[in-house]
Short mmCIF file of C-alpha atoms in Angstrom, two decimals:
data_model
loop_
_atom_site.label_atom_id
_atom_site.label_comp_id
_atom_site.label_asym_id
_atom_site.label_seq_id
_atom_site.Cartn_x
_atom_site.Cartn_y
_atom_site.Cartn_z
CA MET X 1230 -6.36 3.35 15.88
CA ASN X 1231 -8.38 0.33 16.99
CA ARG X 1232 -6.27 -2.70 17.82
CA VAL X 1233 -6.96 -5.93 15.98
CA THR X 1234 -5.99 -9.46 16.90
CA ALA X 1235 -3.34 -11.00 14.66
CA PRO X 1236 -0.88 -13.38 16.35
CA MET X 1237 2.78 -13.29 15.35
CA TRP X 1238 5.27 -16.04 14.53
CA GLU X 1239 8.32 -13.96 15.41
CA PRO X 1240 6.98 -11.15 17.61
CA GLN X 1241 10.33 -9.50 18.25
CA ALA X 1242 11.26 -9.37 14.55
CA GLU X 1243 7.77 -8.34 13.43
CA THR X 1244 7.61 -5.40 15.84
CA LEU X 1245 11.09 -3.95 15.45
CA PRO X 1246 11.25 -0.13 15.65
CA ARG X 1247 11.67 1.60 12.31
CA GLU X 1248 15.28 2.61 12.95
CA GLN X 1249 16.23 -1.00 13.68
CA LEU X 1250 14.47 -2.20 10.57
CA ALA X 1251 16.37 0.40 8.52
CA GLN X 1252 19.66 -0.79 10.00
CA ARG X 1253 18.83 -4.42 9.34
CA SER X 1254 17.99 -3.69 5.71
CA ILE X 1255 21.31 -1.89 5.20
CA GLU X 1256 23.18 -4.83 6.75
CA GLY X 1257 21.22 -7.18 4.49
CA MET X 1258 22.09 -5.05 1.47
CA ARG X 1259 25.77 -5.32 2.23
CA ARG X 1260 25.56 -9.10 2.65
CA THR X 1261 23.57 -9.47 -0.57
CA LEU X 1262 25.98 -7.29 -2.50
CA GLY X 1263 28.97 -9.18 -1.10
CA ARG X 1264 27.38 -12.47 -2.12
CA ALA X 1265 26.61 -11.19 -5.64
CA LEU X 1266 30.14 -9.86 -6.17
CA THR X 1267 31.56 -13.37 -5.84
CA LYS X 1268 30.06 -14.03 -9.28
CA ALA X 1269 31.72 -12.58 -12.42
CA ALA X 1270 28.35 -12.04 -14.11
CA TRP X 1271 27.20 -9.87 -11.22
CA ARG X 1272 30.47 -7.92 -11.15
CA ARG X 1273 30.01 -7.06 -14.84
CA ARG X 1274 26.50 -5.83 -14.07
CA LEU X 1275 27.29 -3.82 -10.95
CA GLY X 1276 30.64 -2.26 -11.81
CA ALA X 1277 33.09 -0.85 -9.30
CA VAL X 1278 31.12 -1.08 -6.06
CA THR X 1279 31.81 -2.78 -2.74
CA PRO X 1280 29.60 -3.57 0.28
CA ASP X 1281 31.35 -0.80 2.22
CA ASP X 1282 29.95 1.70 -0.28
CA ILE X 1283 26.43 1.02 1.00
CA ARG X 1284 26.00 3.33 3.96
CA GLY X 1285 22.30 4.03 3.44
CA HIS X 1286 19.32 3.40 1.22
CA ASP X 1287 20.33 6.24 -1.13
CA ASP X 1288 23.54 4.40 -1.94
CA TRP X 1289 21.55 1.29 -2.81
CA ALA X 1290 19.33 3.31 -5.13
CA ARG X 1291 22.37 4.14 -7.27
CA LEU X 1292 22.83 0.49 -8.25
CA PRO X 1293 21.39 -0.61 -11.62
CA PHE X 1294 17.98 -2.26 -11.87
CA LEU X 1295 17.70 -5.99 -12.53
CA THR X 1296 15.13 -6.99 -15.18
CA LYS X 1297 13.19 -10.09 -16.01
CA ASP X 1298 14.95 -10.32 -19.37
CA GLU X 1299 18.33 -10.38 -17.64
CA LEU X 1300 17.19 -13.24 -15.44
CA ARG X 1301 15.94 -15.13 -18.50
CA ASP X 1302 19.20 -14.49 -20.32
CA ALA X 1303 21.04 -15.95 -17.29
CA TYR X 1304 19.25 -19.33 -17.71
CA PRO X 1305 19.83 -21.65 -15.99
CA PHE X 1306 22.36 -20.55 -13.33
CA GLY X 1307 24.17 -17.54 -14.78
CA LEU X 1308 23.39 -15.31 -11.78
CA ALA X 1309 23.23 -18.04 -9.13
CA CYS X 1310 25.47 -17.37 -6.12
CA VAL X 1311 25.80 -20.85 -4.61
CA GLN X 1312 27.80 -23.78 -5.81
CA PRO X 1313 25.81 -26.59 -7.47
CA ARG X 1314 26.51 -28.91 -4.55
CA ARG X 1315 24.68 -26.47 -2.25
CA ILE X 1316 21.52 -26.28 -4.38
CA VAL X 1317 18.87 -28.47 -2.73
CA ARG X 1318 15.98 -27.65 -5.11
CA VAL X 1319 14.97 -25.43 -7.99
CA GLN X 1320 11.73 -23.60 -8.77
CA MET X 1321 10.77 -22.03 -12.05
CA SER X 1322 8.67 -19.14 -13.23
CA SER X 1323 5.56 -19.85 -15.29
CA GLY X 1324 6.42 -17.31 -17.96
CA THR X 1325 5.16 -17.95 -21.49
CA THR X 1326 7.88 -16.23 -23.52
CA GLY X 1327 11.65 -16.75 -23.70
CA ASN X 1328 13.66 -18.82 -21.30
CA PRO X 1329 12.05 -19.59 -17.93
CA ILE X 1330 13.53 -18.07 -14.79
CA ILE X 1331 15.18 -20.70 -12.64
CA ASN X 1332 15.56 -19.97 -8.93
CA PRO X 1333 18.08 -22.25 -7.13
CA TYR X 1334 17.49 -22.74 -3.40
CA SER X 1335 20.10 -23.43 -0.79
CA ARG X 1336 19.11 -25.15 2.44
CA GLY X 1337 19.08 -21.70 4.04
CA ASP X 1338 16.70 -20.42 1.33
CA VAL X 1339 14.22 -23.21 2.06
CA GLU X 1340 14.37 -22.38 5.76
CA GLN X 1341 13.89 -18.67 5.01
CA TRP X 1342 10.88 -19.46 2.84
CA ALA X 1343 9.27 -21.50 5.60
CA ALA X 1344 9.89 -18.73 8.14
CA VAL X 1345 8.28 -15.93 6.13
CA MET X 1346 5.35 -18.18 5.22
CA ALA X 1347 4.87 -18.99 8.90
CA ARG X 1348 4.63 -15.25 9.55
CA CYS X 1349 2.03 -14.96 6.78
CA TYR X 1350 -0.10 -17.79 8.17
CA LEU X 1351 -0.23 -16.28 11.64
CA ALA X 1352 -0.98 -12.81 10.26
CA ALA X 1353 -4.07 -14.42 8.68
CA GLY X 1354 -4.98 -16.07 12.00
CA VAL X 1355 -3.95 -19.57 10.94
CA GLY X 1356 -2.12 -21.63 13.57
CA ARG X 1357 -1.20 -25.13 14.66
CA ARG X 1358 -4.82 -26.15 15.36
CA ASP X 1359 -5.88 -25.47 11.75
CA VAL X 1360 -6.29 -27.85 8.84
CA VAL X 1361 -4.76 -26.23 5.77
CA GLN X 1362 -5.80 -27.44 2.30
CA ILE X 1363 -3.19 -26.46 -0.28
CA THR X 1364 -4.64 -26.27 -3.80
CA PRO X 1365 -1.82 -24.67 -5.88
CA SER X 1366 0.26 -27.16 -7.83
CA PHE X 1367 3.25 -28.98 -6.36
CA GLY X 1368 5.63 -28.65 -9.28
CA LEU X 1369 8.07 -26.07 -10.53
CA PHE X 1370 5.48 -23.40 -9.68
CA THR X 1371 6.35 -22.07 -6.22
CA GLY X 1372 2.84 -21.87 -4.76
CA GLY X 1373 2.24 -25.37 -3.44
CA PHE X 1374 5.60 -25.87 -1.77
CA GLY X 1375 5.65 -22.43 -0.13
CA PHE X 1376 2.28 -22.94 1.48
CA HIS X 1377 3.35 -26.45 2.52
CA TYR X 1378 6.60 -25.40 4.17
CA GLY X 1379 4.90 -22.63 6.12
CA ALA X 1380 2.04 -24.84 7.30
CA GLU X 1381 4.49 -27.51 8.47
CA ARG X 1382 6.52 -24.87 10.28
CA ILE X 1383 3.55 -23.67 12.33
CA GLY X 1384 2.48 -27.27 13.08
CA ALA X 1385 -0.84 -27.21 11.25
CA MET X 1386 -2.37 -30.31 9.65
CA VAL X 1387 -1.57 -30.19 5.95
CA VAL X 1388 -3.80 -31.47 3.15
CA PRO X 1389 -1.50 -31.19 0.08
CA SER X 1390 -4.26 -31.75 -2.47
CA GLY X 1391 -2.55 -29.79 -5.27
CA ALA X 1392 -4.31 -28.37 -8.32
CA GLY X 1393 -7.50 -29.55 -10.03
CA ARG X 1394 -10.07 -32.26 -9.22
CA THR X 1395 -12.42 -29.70 -7.74
CA SER X 1396 -15.10 -32.20 -6.76
CA LEU X 1397 -12.53 -34.11 -4.75
CA GLN X 1398 -11.21 -30.86 -3.24
CA LEU X 1399 -14.69 -30.05 -1.94
CA ALA X 1400 -15.15 -33.52 -0.49
CA LEU X 1401 -11.77 -33.43 1.22
CA MET X 1402 -12.52 -30.01 2.69
CA ARG X 1403 -15.71 -31.33 4.18
CA ASP X 1404 -14.51 -34.75 5.30
CA LEU X 1405 -11.14 -33.64 6.71
CA GLY X 1406 -12.52 -30.46 8.28
CA ALA X 1407 -10.31 -28.00 6.42
CA THR X 1408 -10.35 -24.59 8.12
CA ALA X 1409 -7.89 -22.74 5.87
CA LEU X 1410 -7.70 -22.70 2.08
CA ALA X 1411 -4.51 -21.82 0.18
CA ALA X 1412 -5.16 -21.07 -3.50
CA ILE X 1413 -4.55 -18.89 -6.50
CA SER X 1414 -6.92 -15.95 -6.33
CA THR X 1415 -9.60 -17.16 -8.74
CA TYR X 1416 -9.73 -20.80 -7.63
CA PRO X 1417 -12.50 -20.12 -5.08
CA LEU X 1418 -14.70 -19.17 -8.04
CA ARG X 1419 -14.24 -22.68 -9.42
CA LEU X 1420 -15.07 -24.19 -6.03
CA ILE X 1421 -18.28 -22.17 -5.87
CA GLU X 1422 -19.20 -23.04 -9.46
CA VAL X 1423 -18.67 -26.80 -9.05
CA ALA X 1424 -20.52 -26.82 -5.74
CA ARG X 1425 -23.55 -25.24 -7.37
CA ALA X 1426 -23.44 -27.61 -10.34
CA GLU X 1427 -23.20 -30.70 -8.15
CA GLY X 1428 -25.52 -29.60 -5.36
CA PHE X 1429 -22.69 -29.59 -2.85
CA ASP X 1430 -23.65 -27.79 0.37
CA LEU X 1431 -20.96 -25.15 1.00
CA ARG X 1432 -22.43 -24.71 4.47
CA SER X 1433 -21.02 -28.15 5.35
CA LEU X 1434 -17.51 -26.74 5.19
CA LYS X 1435 -15.54 -25.46 8.19
CA LEU X 1436 -13.45 -23.03 6.17
CA ARG X 1437 -12.87 -19.76 7.95
CA VAL X 1438 -9.76 -18.39 6.17
CA ALA X 1439 -8.55 -18.27 2.56
CA ILE X 1440 -5.05 -17.12 1.69
CA LEU X 1441 -5.03 -16.20 -1.98
CA GLY X 1442 -2.44 -14.87 -4.40
CA SER X 1443 -0.61 -15.29 -7.72
CA GLU X 1444 -3.20 -13.24 -9.61
CA MET X 1445 -4.50 -9.68 -9.45
CA TRP X 1446 -7.90 -9.65 -7.74
CA SER X 1447 -10.11 -6.76 -6.78
CA ASP X 1448 -11.66 -5.81 -3.43
CA ASP X 1449 -15.04 -6.60 -4.96
CA LEU X 1450 -13.93 -10.10 -5.88
CA ARG X 1451 -12.62 -10.56 -2.34
CA SER X 1452 -16.04 -9.54 -0.98
CA TYR X 1453 -17.76 -11.98 -3.33
CA ILE X 1454 -15.52 -14.90 -2.27
CA GLU X 1455 -15.93 -14.07 1.40
CA ARG X 1456 -19.69 -13.90 1.08
CA GLU X 1457 -20.12 -17.11 -0.90
CA LEU X 1458 -17.72 -19.23 1.17
CA ALA X 1459 -18.43 -17.57 4.55
CA LEU X 1460 -14.76 -16.95 5.36
CA THR X 1461 -12.16 -14.17 5.55
CA ALA X 1462 -9.79 -13.87 2.60
CA PHE X 1463 -6.21 -12.59 2.82
CA ASP X 1464 -3.99 -11.35 0.00
CA ILE X 1465 -0.50 -12.87 -0.11
CA ILE X 1466 2.20 -11.64 -2.46
CA GLY X 1467 5.46 -13.06 -3.78
CA MET X 1468 6.93 -14.44 -6.97
CA THR X 1469 9.38 -17.09 -8.11
CA GLU X 1470 12.16 -14.54 -8.35
CA THR X 1471 11.81 -13.50 -4.70
CA GLY X 1472 11.61 -17.14 -3.57
CA GLY X 1473 7.85 -17.66 -3.89
CA PRO X 1474 4.86 -16.53 -1.84
CA GLY X 1475 5.76 -14.97 1.49
CA LEU X 1476 7.02 -11.53 0.47
CA GLY X 1477 4.07 -10.11 2.37
CA ILE X 1478 0.42 -10.43 3.36
CA ASP X 1479 -2.37 -8.27 4.69
CA CYS X 1480 -3.82 -8.70 8.20
CA PRO X 1481 -7.31 -8.34 9.74
CA ALA X 1482 -6.81 -4.56 9.92
CA ARG X 1483 -7.09 -4.42 6.07
CA GLU X 1484 -4.75 -1.45 5.98
CA GLY X 1485 -2.16 -2.72 3.54
CA ILE X 1486 0.12 -5.68 2.89
CA HIS X 1487 2.90 -6.16 5.44
CA VAL X 1488 6.26 -6.65 3.72
CA TRP X 1489 8.87 -8.44 5.85
CA GLU X 1490 11.52 -5.75 5.76
CA ASP X 1491 14.18 -7.81 7.49
CA HIS X 1492 14.08 -10.11 4.44
CA TYR X 1493 13.11 -7.79 1.56
CA PHE X 1494 13.71 -4.17 0.67
CA CYS X 1495 11.03 -2.54 -1.46
CA GLU X 1496 11.06 0.62 -3.53
CA ILE X 1497 8.30 2.27 -5.57
CA VAL X 1498 9.57 3.92 -8.78
CA ASP X 1499 8.19 5.64 -11.82
CA PRO X 1500 7.76 2.88 -14.44
CA ALA X 1501 9.00 5.14 -17.20
CA THR X 1502 11.96 6.94 -15.60
CA GLY X 1503 12.90 4.68 -12.69
CA GLU X 1504 12.89 7.67 -10.34
CA PRO X 1505 11.49 7.11 -6.81
CA ARG X 1506 7.85 7.79 -6.15
CA ALA X 1507 6.79 9.49 -2.92
CA ASP X 1508 4.81 7.43 -0.42
CA GLY X 1509 1.14 7.31 -1.35
CA ASN X 1510 1.78 7.52 -5.10
CA ASP X 1511 1.38 4.59 -7.46
CA GLY X 1512 4.44 3.18 -9.17
CA GLU X 1513 6.34 0.01 -10.01
CA LEU X 1514 7.45 -2.26 -7.17
CA VAL X 1515 11.19 -2.90 -7.07
CA VAL X 1516 12.37 -5.68 -4.73
CA SER X 1517 15.80 -6.54 -3.30
CA THR X 1518 16.34 -9.69 -1.27
CA LEU X 1519 18.29 -9.34 1.96
CA THR X 1520 18.60 -12.97 3.12
CA ARG X 1521 18.32 -15.13 -0.02
CA GLU X 1522 21.45 -17.07 -1.03
CA GLY X 1523 20.85 -18.98 -4.25
CA LEU X 1524 19.56 -16.12 -6.40
CA PRO X 1525 19.98 -12.76 -4.66
CA LEU X 1526 17.97 -9.95 -6.20
CA ILE X 1527 19.39 -6.44 -6.40
CA ARG X 1528 16.73 -3.87 -7.34
CA TYR X 1529 14.54 -6.26 -9.32
CA ARG X 1530 11.80 -4.60 -11.38
CA THR X 1531 8.70 -6.68 -10.74
CA HIS X 1532 6.32 -4.78 -13.11
CA ASP X 1533 3.74 -4.86 -10.30
CA VAL X 1534 1.93 -1.59 -9.62
CA THR X 1535 1.29 -0.51 -6.02
CA ARG X 1536 2.07 2.28 -3.55
CA VAL X 1537 3.35 2.66 0.00
CA VAL X 1538 0.36 2.87 2.32
CA SER X 1539 2.21 3.52 5.56
CA ARG X 1540 5.47 3.17 7.43
CA GLU X 1541 3.73 3.61 10.77
CA PRO X 1542 2.82 0.68 13.09
CA CYS X 1543 -0.31 -1.20 12.06
CA ALA X 1544 -3.33 -1.75 14.28
CA CYS X 1545 -2.16 -5.40 14.55
CA GLY X 1546 1.10 -4.25 16.16
CA ARG X 1547 3.45 -5.00 13.24
CA THR X 1548 5.86 -2.24 12.34
CA HIS X 1549 6.96 -3.33 8.87
CA LEU X 1550 6.23 -1.34 5.72
CA ARG X 1551 2.72 -1.66 4.32
CA LEU X 1552 2.00 -1.65 0.58
CA ASP X 1553 -1.35 -1.31 -1.11
CA ARG X 1554 -2.79 -4.39 -2.75
CA LEU X 1555 -1.28 -4.83 -6.22
CA HIS X 1556 -3.34 -2.86 -8.74
CA GLY X 1557 -1.98 -4.48 -11.89
CA ARG X 1558 1.20 -4.86 -13.85
CA THR X 1559 2.97 -2.36 -16.02
CA ASP X 1560 3.05 -5.02 -18.73
CA ASP X 1561 -0.65 -5.97 -18.47
CA MET X 1562 -2.04 -2.45 -18.53
CA LEU X 1563 -4.32 -2.28 -21.56
CA ILE X 1564 -4.45 0.66 -23.94
CA PHE X 1565 -7.63 1.01 -25.97
CA ARG X 1566 -8.09 4.04 -28.19
CA GLY X 1567 -5.81 6.08 -25.96
CA VAL X 1568 -7.43 4.94 -22.68
CA ASN X 1569 -5.22 3.13 -20.14
CA PHE X 1570 -6.89 0.63 -17.80
CA TYR X 1571 -6.35 -2.57 -15.89
CA PRO X 1572 -8.62 -5.64 -16.04
CA ARG X 1573 -9.06 -5.41 -12.27
CA GLN X 1574 -10.84 -2.06 -12.70
CA VAL X 1575 -13.35 -3.65 -15.07
CA GLU X 1576 -13.81 -6.58 -12.65
CA SER X 1577 -14.75 -4.25 -9.82
CA LEU X 1578 -17.50 -2.61 -11.90
CA LEU X 1579 -18.87 -5.95 -13.09
CA LEU X 1580 -19.20 -7.33 -9.57
CA LYS X 1581 -21.29 -4.31 -8.57
CA GLN X 1582 -24.01 -5.42 -10.98
CA PRO X 1583 -26.48 -7.92 -9.43
CA GLY X 1584 -26.26 -11.26 -11.22
CA ALA X 1585 -23.19 -10.34 -13.29
CA GLY X 1586 -19.82 -12.06 -13.16
CA PRO X 1587 -17.52 -13.01 -11.67
CA GLU X 1588 -16.43 -14.80 -14.86
CA TYR X 1589 -15.63 -12.48 -17.74
CA GLN X 1590 -13.20 -11.97 -20.59
CA LEU X 1591 -11.99 -8.87 -22.44
CA VAL X 1592 -11.24 -9.39 -26.11
CA LEU X 1593 -9.33 -6.76 -28.10
CA ASP X 1594 -9.04 -7.00 -31.87
CA ARG X 1595 -9.15 -4.85 -34.97
CA ALA X 1596 -12.33 -4.04 -36.86
CA PRO X 1597 -12.34 -4.43 -40.66
CA GLY X 1598 -11.67 -0.69 -41.02
CA GLY X 1599 -8.48 -0.97 -38.97
CA SER X 1600 -9.71 0.61 -35.72
CA ASP X 1601 -9.38 -1.14 -32.36
CA ARG X 1602 -12.42 -2.95 -31.03
CA LEU X 1603 -13.10 -4.00 -27.42
CA SER X 1604 -15.58 -6.76 -26.52
CA LEU X 1605 -16.66 -7.78 -23.05
CA LEU X 1606 -17.85 -11.39 -22.70
CA LEU X 1607 -19.76 -11.61 -19.46
CA GLU X 1608 -21.33 -14.58 -17.79
CA VAL X 1609 -24.58 -13.77 -15.95
CA ALA X 1610 -26.79 -15.72 -13.62
CA GLU X 1611 -30.11 -17.14 -14.74
CA GLY X 1612 -32.77 -14.45 -14.42
CA PHE X 1613 -30.31 -11.59 -14.93
CA ASP X 1614 -32.22 -8.41 -15.73
CA PRO X 1615 -30.84 -7.04 -19.06
CA SER X 1616 -31.93 -3.56 -18.00
CA GLY X 1617 -28.93 -3.63 -15.66
CA LEU X 1618 -26.69 -3.36 -18.72
CA GLY X 1619 -27.53 0.34 -18.89
CA ARG X 1620 -25.93 0.96 -15.52
CA LEU X 1621 -22.93 -1.18 -16.42
CA ARG X 1622 -22.38 0.67 -19.69
CA SER X 1623 -22.73 3.96 -17.84
CA ASP X 1624 -20.21 2.94 -15.18
CA LEU X 1625 -17.70 1.73 -17.75
CA ARG X 1626 -18.06 4.95 -19.74
CA GLN X 1627 -17.98 7.39 -16.83
CA GLN X 1628 -15.33 5.74 -14.65
CA LEU X 1629 -13.02 4.11 -17.23
CA HIS X 1630 -13.99 5.94 -20.44
CA LEU X 1631 -14.74 2.61 -22.14
CA SER X 1632 -17.67 1.58 -24.33
CA PRO X 1633 -17.12 -2.12 -25.10
CA GLU X 1634 -19.45 -4.34 -27.06
CA ILE X 1635 -21.04 -6.50 -24.35
CA THR X 1636 -22.08 -10.09 -24.97
CA LEU X 1637 -24.02 -11.88 -22.25
CA LEU X 1638 -23.26 -15.58 -21.72
CA LYS X 1639 -24.78 -18.25 -19.58
CA ALA X 1640 -22.83 -19.49 -16.57
CA GLY X 1641 -20.14 -21.93 -17.72
CA GLU X 1642 -19.89 -20.75 -21.34
CA LEU X 1643 -16.48 -19.16 -21.00
CA PRO X 1644 -13.61 -21.69 -21.10
CA ARG X 1645 -12.00 -22.42 -17.73
CA ALA X 1646 -8.20 -22.39 -17.75
CA PRO X 1647 -6.50 -25.09 -15.63
CA GLY X 1648 -4.44 -22.48 -13.78
CA LYS X 1649 -4.72 -18.72 -13.69
CA ALA X 1650 -7.89 -17.27 -15.21
CA VAL X 1651 -7.53 -15.81 -18.71
CA ARG X 1652 -9.21 -12.42 -18.40
CA VAL X 1653 -7.72 -10.78 -21.53
CA VAL X 1654 -7.37 -11.97 -25.11
CA ASP X 1655 -5.52 -9.36 -27.18
CA ARG X 1656 -5.54 -10.25 -30.86
CA ARG X 1657 -4.29 -6.93 -32.16
CA GLN X 1658 -0.58 -7.81 -32.20
CA ALA X 1659 -1.20 -11.29 -33.57
CA GLY X 1660 -2.97 -9.82 -36.57
CA GLU X 1661 -5.87 -12.21 -36.12
#
């Protein structure tokens, strides 16, 4: 195993032996359970259990799962475990159906968030001498504030530009000498697109690192972003329910996402049965928080699909569990004529075609005869060779068993969403 350079924010905690990490997680489980049991709503959910019943991870696995619907039904503070006077801020999920999920933060939660984000920054090689431009929004969405707290903690210069105004973002990056970009995963595509349209010289930027998350993105898209912006991109994970970004990040070794096991306990389960999946096998990520106070999570089903890559020490020296990059979500897996696939799989094939992508959209609807129909709207560069469609069709058919109707569009023809990219439009349930 070749060593890689990746500085650490808390070296002692990030290199704990496995047996000590296991003991810390059990201690955290007991604290979390004790905190939850102070709330009647949690006691109804969990039944007759006490912190002393948790002697090992197998005991934890006997507790019931927590679902997104239960968190929505608890709106606003039904499962909160701190008194209102101790809540110093709230963040909210960006869900589009039902009640939003409100996460109340104690002062300790804010400090915990800053600490895990500081770890993430250093794992990506970002330190106090860097200039960090933060492009996610600073609102109820957790992205902007999480990146901000972590950057302040490590002593970096912060440019809290927030979302949108891409021309201004580019100018600020150049004029203020930004070296690190924090963004949702597809925002670099917008930066590249606007730079081309306005004749902005991307070579004038000093960016060397991008920390990207909040959306599924493929290895091929990462390679494209790194090539076009001449930087190294890192994949950060987290969600409103867990407290925001900071659950984990990959490092220069590119051998999985480090999950901070002294703060979070992760399981991989069969999405259908809830039974544990062996290391190396794909399944649904289940997360428990070990140090959060406002909204503790006990076996929360995230719907994210991944696998355990390794529990052995990484080439960077960290000893914490490593997960694979998130493949997709159990609730965004598409089924077309009996074929299951994720948009990320299509994205990878598109980006292998010279001049194709990275902007695309999959549209599913019903043909007049009642059968399902799949269309692929694909932006291509000027001068794209249509003969390349043969290879694309072959790859889609052979690797994913898909034969979509493909429509080629000029760059910029697909609508650009203000936040996360809209890669799928499924009109079948709407009856359109």
